[in-house]
mmCIF file of C-alpha atoms in Angstrom:
data_model
loop_
_atom_site.group_PDB
_atom_site.id
_atom_site.type_symbol
_atom_site.label_atom_id
_atom_site.label_comp_id
_atom_site.label_asym_id
_atom_site.label_seq_id
_atom_site.Cartn_x
_atom_site.Cartn_y
_atom_site.Cartn_z
ATOM 1 C CA ARG A 1027 129.107 94.215 94.312
ATOM 2 C CA CYS A 1028 129.618 97.947 93.806
ATOM 3 C CA SER A 1029 130.338 98.360 97.500
ATOM 4 C CA ASN A 1030 132.209 101.653 96.932
ATOM 5 C CA LEU A 1031 129.370 103.262 94.938
ATOM 6 C CA LEU A 1032 128.607 106.794 96.149
ATOM 7 C CA ARG A 1033 125.939 107.948 93.699
ATOM 8 C CA LEU A 1034 123.440 106.012 91.564
ATOM 9 C CA GLU A 1035 121.417 108.136 89.146
ATOM 10 C CA LEU A 1036 119.053 106.414 86.681
ATOM 11 C CA ASN A 1037 116.263 108.990 86.367
ATOM 12 C CA ASN A 1038 113.872 109.353 83.446
ATOM 13 C CA ASN A 1039 114.398 105.946 81.909
ATOM 14 C CA ARG A 1040 112.150 102.941 81.382
ATOM 15 C CA LEU A 1041 113.371 100.787 84.208
ATOM 16 C CA GLU A 1042 111.095 97.925 85.219
ATOM 17 C CA GLY A 1043 111.004 95.482 88.070
ATOM 18 C CA THR A 1044 111.765 96.076 91.716
ATOM 19 C CA ILE A 1045 114.539 97.714 93.696
ATOM 20 C CA PRO A 1046 116.836 94.751 94.485
ATOM 21 C CA THR A 1047 117.438 93.886 98.107
ATOM 22 C CA GLU A 1048 121.142 93.825 97.296
ATOM 23 C CA ILE A 1049 121.055 97.619 97.274
ATOM 24 C CA GLY A 1050 121.761 97.245 100.979
ATOM 25 C CA ASN A 1051 125.283 96.066 100.126
ATOM 26 C CA CYS A 1052 126.102 99.556 98.833
ATOM 27 C CA THR A 1053 126.891 100.745 102.331
ATOM 28 C CA LYS A 1054 128.783 103.835 101.102
ATOM 29 C CA LEU A 1055 125.931 105.042 98.894
ATOM 30 C CA GLN A 1056 125.125 108.705 99.464
ATOM 31 C CA GLN A 1057 122.629 109.486 96.699
ATOM 32 C CA LEU A 1058 119.985 107.288 95.064
ATOM 33 C CA HIS A 1059 118.060 108.842 92.158
ATOM 34 C CA LEU A 1060 115.513 106.598 90.411
ATOM 35 C CA TYR A 1061 112.624 108.966 89.871
ATOM 36 C CA GLU A 1062 110.291 109.001 86.881
ATOM 37 C CA ASN A 1063 110.810 105.530 85.508
ATOM 38 C CA GLY A 1064 107.140 104.619 85.675
ATOM 39 C CA ASN A 1065 107.345 100.826 85.786
ATOM 40 C CA LEU A 1066 109.597 100.527 88.802
ATOM 41 C CA HIS A 1067 107.321 98.743 91.278
ATOM 42 C CA GLY A 1068 107.254 96.633 94.400
ATOM 43 C CA PRO A 1069 108.079 97.647 97.967
ATOM 44 C CA ILE A 1070 111.043 99.643 99.198
ATOM 45 C CA PRO A 1071 113.400 96.926 100.477
ATOM 46 C CA SER A 1072 114.079 96.979 104.200
ATOM 47 C CA GLU A 1073 117.744 96.494 103.301
ATOM 48 C CA MET A 1074 117.839 100.208 102.453
ATOM 49 C CA GLY A 1075 118.411 100.700 106.162
ATOM 50 C CA GLN A 1076 121.943 99.347 105.706
ATOM 51 C CA CYS A 1077 122.865 102.369 103.556
ATOM 52 C CA GLY A 1078 123.672 104.441 106.606
ATOM 53 C CA LYS A 1079 125.507 107.157 104.650
ATOM 54 C CA LEU A 1080 122.554 107.843 102.319
ATOM 55 C CA ARG A 1081 121.740 111.558 102.154
ATOM 56 C CA ARG A 1082 119.304 111.799 99.230
ATOM 57 C CA MET A 1083 116.736 109.218 98.149
ATOM 58 C CA GLU A 1084 114.572 110.279 95.214
ATOM 59 C CA VAL A 1085 112.336 107.535 93.822
ATOM 60 C CA SER A 1086 109.261 109.563 92.893
ATOM 61 C CA ARG A 1087 106.865 109.051 89.986
ATOM 62 C CA ASN A 1088 107.056 105.298 89.825
ATOM 63 C CA THR A 1089 104.600 102.594 90.896
ATOM 64 C CA LEU A 1090 106.211 101.545 94.151
ATOM 65 C CA ASN A 1091 103.768 99.867 96.534
ATOM 66 C CA GLY A 1092 103.778 98.216 99.905
ATOM 67 C CA THR A 1093 104.497 100.048 103.130
ATOM 68 C CA LEU A 1094 107.343 102.260 104.282
ATOM 69 C CA PRO A 1095 109.855 99.982 106.046
ATOM 70 C CA THR A 1096 110.671 100.884 109.632
ATOM 71 C CA GLU A 1097 114.345 100.491 108.680
ATOM 72 C CA LEU A 1098 114.192 103.903 106.989
ATOM 73 C CA GLY A 1099 114.662 105.251 110.499
ATOM 74 C CA GLU A 1100 118.218 103.905 110.385
ATOM 75 C CA LEU A 1101 119.110 106.422 107.663
ATOM 76 C CA THR A 1102 120.300 109.022 110.134
ATOM 77 C CA SER A 1103 122.238 110.980 107.471
ATOM 78 C CA LEU A 1104 119.202 111.357 105.196
ATOM 79 C CA THR A 1105 118.373 114.966 104.256
ATOM 80 C CA THR A 1106 115.901 114.412 101.382
ATOM 81 C CA LEU A 1107 113.299 111.659 100.984
ATOM 82 C CA ASP A 1108 111.214 112.048 97.815
ATOM 83 C CA LEU A 1109 108.702 109.247 97.259
ATOM 84 C CA TYR A 1110 105.805 111.225 95.839
ATOM 85 C CA GLU A 1111 103.430 109.896 93.167
ATOM 86 C CA ASN A 1112 103.744 106.203 93.920
ATOM 87 C CA ARG A 1113 101.285 103.718 95.424
ATOM 88 C CA ILE A 1114 102.825 103.375 98.858
ATOM 89 C CA SER A 1115 100.264 102.500 101.529
ATOM 90 C CA GLY A 1116 100.066 102.063 105.271
ATOM 91 C CA PRO A 1117 101.257 104.394 108.012
ATOM 92 C CA ILE A 1118 104.313 106.586 108.294
ATOM 93 C CA PRO A 1119 106.494 104.615 110.731
ATOM 94 C CA SER A 1120 107.304 106.334 114.003
ATOM 95 C CA GLU A 1121 110.951 105.417 113.369
ATOM 96 C CA MET A 1122 111.089 108.265 110.834
ATOM 97 C CA GLY A 1123 111.599 110.503 113.845
ATOM 98 C CA GLU A 1124 115.124 109.099 114.065
ATOM 99 C CA CYS A 1125 116.011 110.789 110.748
ATOM 100 C CA THR A 1126 117.020 113.953 112.552
ATOM 101 C CA MET A 1127 118.959 115.365 109.574
ATOM 102 C CA LEU A 1128 115.898 115.227 107.313
ATOM 103 C CA ALA A 1129 115.104 118.566 105.644
ATOM 104 C CA HIS A 1130 112.648 117.570 102.909
ATOM 105 C CA LEU A 1131 110.006 114.854 103.298
ATOM 106 C CA ASN A 1132 107.816 114.521 100.220
ATOM 107 C CA LEU A 1133 105.334 111.644 100.408
ATOM 108 C CA ASP A 1134 102.471 113.277 98.544
ATOM 109 C CA ASN A 1135 100.055 111.499 96.223
ATOM 110 C CA ASN A 1136 100.411 107.991 97.562
ATOM 111 C CA GLU A 1137 97.947 105.835 99.510
ATOM 112 C CA LEU A 1138 99.287 106.432 102.995
ATOM 113 C CA SER A 1139 96.885 105.956 105.898
ATOM 114 C CA GLY A 1140 96.938 106.153 109.666
ATOM 115 C CA THR A 1141 97.914 109.134 111.766
ATOM 116 C CA LEU A 1142 100.888 111.456 111.566
ATOM 117 C CA PRO A 1143 103.242 110.108 114.266
ATOM 118 C CA THR A 1144 104.171 112.450 117.087
ATOM 119 C CA GLU A 1145 107.807 111.472 116.516
ATOM 120 C CA ILE A 1146 107.786 113.688 113.414
ATOM 121 C CA GLY A 1147 108.521 116.520 115.818
ATOM 122 C CA GLU A 1148 111.979 115.057 116.365
ATOM 123 C CA CYS A 1149 112.873 115.928 112.755
ATOM 124 C CA THR A 1150 113.746 119.445 113.844
ATOM 125 C CA ARG A 1151 115.617 120.285 110.629
ATOM 126 C CA LEU A 1152 112.562 119.732 108.419
ATOM 127 C CA ILE A 1153 111.877 122.561 105.976
ATOM 128 C CA THR A 1154 109.324 120.790 103.753
ATOM 129 C CA LEU A 1155 106.604 118.401 104.926
ATOM 130 C CA ASP A 1156 104.383 117.400 102.009
ATOM 131 C CA LEU A 1157 101.744 114.744 102.693
ATOM 132 C CA GLN A 1158 98.988 115.931 100.353
ATOM 133 C CA GLY A 1159 96.806 113.524 98.417
ATOM 134 C CA ASN A 1160 96.860 110.546 100.786
ATOM 135 C CA GLN A 1161 94.333 108.907 103.110
ATOM 136 C CA MET A 1162 95.787 109.964 106.423
ATOM 137 C CA SER A 1163 93.516 110.693 109.375
ATOM 138 C CA GLY A 1164 93.461 111.816 112.990
ATOM 139 C CA THR A 1165 94.542 115.132 114.431
ATOM 140 C CA ILE A 1166 97.693 117.084 113.655
ATOM 141 C CA PRO A 1167 100.189 116.487 116.481
ATOM 142 C CA SER A 1168 101.300 119.500 118.499
ATOM 143 C CA GLU A 1169 104.879 118.169 118.280
ATOM 144 C CA ILE A 1170 105.141 119.752 114.826
ATOM 145 C CA ALA A 1171 105.741 122.997 116.710
ATOM 146 C CA GLN A 1172 109.227 121.654 117.521
ATOM 147 C CA ILE A 1173 110.133 121.907 113.817
ATOM 148 C CA THR A 1174 111.055 125.584 113.991
ATOM 149 C CA LEU A 1175 112.575 125.674 110.470
ATOM 150 C CA LEU A 1176 109.383 124.412 108.794
ATOM 151 C CA SER A 1177 108.569 126.523 105.735
ATOM 152 C CA THR A 1178 106.129 124.318 103.787
ATOM 153 C CA LEU A 1179 103.240 122.382 105.354
ATOM 154 C CA TYR A 1180 101.079 120.665 102.734
ATOM 155 C CA ILE A 1181 98.529 118.223 104.170
ATOM 156 C CA GLN A 1182 95.594 118.882 101.817
ATOM 157 C CA ARG A 1183 93.308 116.153 100.476
ATOM 158 C CA ASN A 1184 93.522 113.757 103.412
ATOM 159 C CA ASN A 1185 91.114 112.891 106.224
ATOM 160 C CA PHE A 1186 92.706 114.869 109.040
ATOM 161 C CA ASN A 1187 90.214 116.175 111.578
ATOM 162 C CA GLY A 1188 89.925 118.208 114.740
ATOM 163 C CA THR A 1189 91.476 121.613 115.318
ATOM 164 C CA MET A 1190 94.998 122.722 114.519
ATOM 165 C CA PRO A 1191 97.158 122.788 117.672
ATOM 166 C CA ILE A 1192 97.740 126.251 119.111
ATOM 167 C CA GLU A 1193 101.433 125.354 119.537
ATOM 168 C CA LEU A 1194 101.897 125.877 115.788
ATOM 169 C CA ALA A 1195 101.676 129.609 116.471
ATOM 170 C CA GLN A 1196 105.388 129.350 117.354
ATOM 171 C CA LEU A 1197 106.375 128.520 113.758
ATOM 172 C CA ASP A 1198 107.690 131.804 112.360
ATOM 173 C CA GLN A 1199 109.237 130.399 109.155
ATOM 174 C CA LEU A 1200 106.028 129.118 107.524
ATOM 175 C CA LYS A 1201 105.516 130.440 103.994
ATOM 176 C CA TYR A 1202 103.388 127.772 102.285
ATOM 177 C CA ILE A 1203 100.394 126.177 104.037
ATOM 178 C CA SER A 1204 97.583 124.071 102.607
ATOM 179 C CA LEU A 1205 94.964 122.496 104.863
ATOM 180 C CA ARG A 1206 92.077 122.223 102.401
ATOM 181 C CA GLY A 1207 90.175 119.028 101.666
ATOM 182 C CA ASN A 1208 90.289 117.687 105.229
ATOM 183 C CA MET A 1209 87.841 117.784 108.124
ATOM 184 C CA ILE A 1210 89.851 120.325 110.102
ATOM 185 C CA THR A 1211 87.701 122.828 111.965
ATOM 186 C CA GLY A 1212 88.108 125.890 114.149
ATOM 187 C CA ASN A 1213 89.434 129.412 114.087
ATOM 188 C CA LEU A 1214 92.910 129.527 112.527
ATOM 189 C CA ASP A 1215 93.550 133.183 113.311
ATOM 190 C CA PRO A 1216 95.178 132.779 116.748
ATOM 191 C CA ILE A 1217 97.560 130.189 115.265
ATOM 192 C CA PHE A 1218 98.538 131.493 111.858
ATOM 193 C CA CYS A 1219 97.279 135.084 111.615
ATOM 194 C CA GLN A 1220 98.204 136.343 115.071
ATOM 195 C CA GLY A 1221 101.078 134.010 115.924
ATOM 196 C CA ALA A 1222 104.819 134.298 115.385
ATOM 197 C CA SER A 1223 104.564 134.234 111.582
ATOM 198 C CA ASN A 1224 103.937 137.446 109.706
ATOM 199 C CA PRO A 1225 100.750 136.780 107.690
ATOM 200 C CA LEU A 1226 102.044 139.121 104.983
ATOM 201 C CA ASP A 1227 104.932 136.705 104.381
ATOM 202 C CA TYR A 1228 102.677 133.803 103.360
ATOM 203 C CA LYS A 1229 103.272 132.917 99.716
ATOM 204 C CA ALA A 1230 100.295 130.533 99.691
ATOM 205 C CA PHE A 1231 97.768 129.700 102.404
ATOM 206 C CA TRP A 1232 94.854 127.437 101.441
ATOM 207 C CA SER A 1233 92.079 126.309 103.765
ATOM 208 C CA ASP A 1234 88.387 125.354 103.762
ATOM 209 C CA CYS A 1235 87.378 128.818 104.863
ATOM 210 C CA SER A 1236 84.661 129.660 102.333
ATOM 211 C CA SER A 1237 80.899 129.088 102.314
ATOM 212 C CA ASP A 1238 78.902 127.885 99.321
ATOM 213 C CA PHE A 1239 75.407 129.290 99.568
ATOM 214 C CA ASN A 1240 74.420 127.688 96.248
ATOM 215 C CA LEU A 1241 74.960 124.252 97.765
ATOM 216 C CA GLY A 1242 73.164 125.191 100.939
ATOM 217 C CA LYS A 1243 76.393 125.227 102.936
ATOM 218 C CA TYR A 1244 76.036 128.216 105.206
ATOM 219 C CA TYR A 1245 79.190 127.717 107.202
ATOM 220 C CA SER A 1246 82.896 127.277 106.643
ATOM 221 C CA ARG A 1247 84.959 124.557 108.291
ATOM 222 C CA THR A 1248 87.577 127.049 109.411
ATOM 223 C CA ALA A 1249 87.791 130.777 109.977
ATOM 224 C CA CYS A 1250 90.934 132.362 108.560
ATOM 225 C CA SER A 1251 91.380 136.055 107.878
ATOM 226 C CA CYS A 1252 94.949 135.708 106.540
ATOM 227 C CA CYS A 1253 94.317 132.804 104.137
ATOM 228 C CA ASN A 1254 94.876 134.037 100.596
ATOM 229 C CA THR A 1255 92.774 131.235 99.068
ATOM 230 C CA CYS A 1256 89.550 129.891 100.583
ATOM 231 C CA CYS A 1257 87.856 126.668 99.480
ATOM 232 C CA VAL A 1258 84.575 124.874 100.112
ATOM 233 C CA GLU A 1259 85.504 121.468 101.551
ATOM 234 C CA GLY A 1260 88.600 121.319 99.375
ATOM 235 C CA ARG A 1261 86.779 122.373 96.195
ATOM 236 C CA SER A 1262 85.570 125.593 94.585
ATOM 237 C CA CYS A 1263 88.636 127.513 95.687
ATOM 238 C CA GLN A 1264 88.874 131.238 95.189
ATOM 239 C CA GLN A 1265 91.128 134.056 96.214
ATOM 240 C CA GLN A 1266 90.254 135.602 99.524
ATOM 241 C CA VAL A 1267 88.277 138.792 99.074
ATOM 242 C CA GLU A 1268 88.379 141.846 101.265
ATOM 243 C CA GLN A 1269 86.156 141.410 104.295
ATOM 244 C CA PRO A 1270 83.058 143.539 104.915
ATOM 245 C CA PRO A 1271 83.771 146.443 107.292
ATOM 246 C CA GLU A 1272 81.834 144.823 110.132
ATOM 247 C CA CYS A 1273 84.247 141.868 110.130
ATOM 248 C CA ASN A 1274 87.289 144.028 110.825
ATOM 249 C CA GLY A 1275 89.343 141.448 108.940
ATOM 250 C CA ARG A 1276 88.978 138.935 111.750
ATOM 251 C CA CYS A 1277 86.775 136.286 110.191
ATOM 252 C CA VAL A 1278 85.788 134.856 106.855
ATOM 253 C CA ALA A 1279 82.064 135.447 106.728
ATOM 254 C CA CYS A 1280 80.121 137.287 109.380
ATOM 255 C CA SER A 1281 76.672 136.759 107.954
ATOM 256 C CA ARG A 1282 76.285 132.979 108.249
ATOM 257 C CA SER A 1283 79.685 131.776 109.330
ATOM 258 C CA LEU A 1284 80.009 128.933 111.773
ATOM 259 C CA TYR A 1285 82.380 131.273 113.573
ATOM 260 C CA GLU A 1286 80.122 134.310 113.570
ATOM 261 C CA SER A 1287 80.909 134.730 117.270
ATOM 262 C CA THR A 1288 84.431 135.780 116.314
ATOM 263 C CA CYS A 1289 83.089 138.844 114.509
ATOM 264 C CA GLU A 1290 82.723 142.246 116.135
#
């Protein structure tokens, strides 16, 4: 009935139950803040798509479940979507690519699966893409290179595989990158260490670029000379140490690295 409501903020309470489908009647709503209630559960109603003026939707740290409705793609004014630390499952709908005003997409620590849709590249205003701590798989689409403003790329602790697309070398605004805890392989240097970004500008760069000789792992999944933190398959992370002289700073471990051929 509050059809003229512009902002609804009920954070840090003890709300229970589900988000009512009637929320779709608030067609002038611009901001929805329901984060950190804990017992707010159930799916995100598809009727949210009727709130075409919505700019910020922050419903993190609850127990929302179900899948992301395709109707979220109708929120073409949306700039921030924070749904982290819930129990949302299923794939990211390709319709999210229609949210071309989106700047911050935080879906970390849910139960999302499936691949990252290529349509994500249509969100060219994205600054933050945080998908860590899910069950997503497949390769990283080269279309991410279209997101030239991207500053934060967190995809750690998923099941992504394959190599990172060389097109990501065009991203010169990246400051925070975390790839660890996936099955990503290959030499990252041509993409992130020798591409458009200045490696010295990275505030944090995590990858599975370390070897654990105690566990009998004599190779690293990725080679990365500009990573400032190297991990063993997402675990046992440590700060990158200065490379031996024979590496010339171009690889992680010359002695028994999977990418020993990159050393000179």
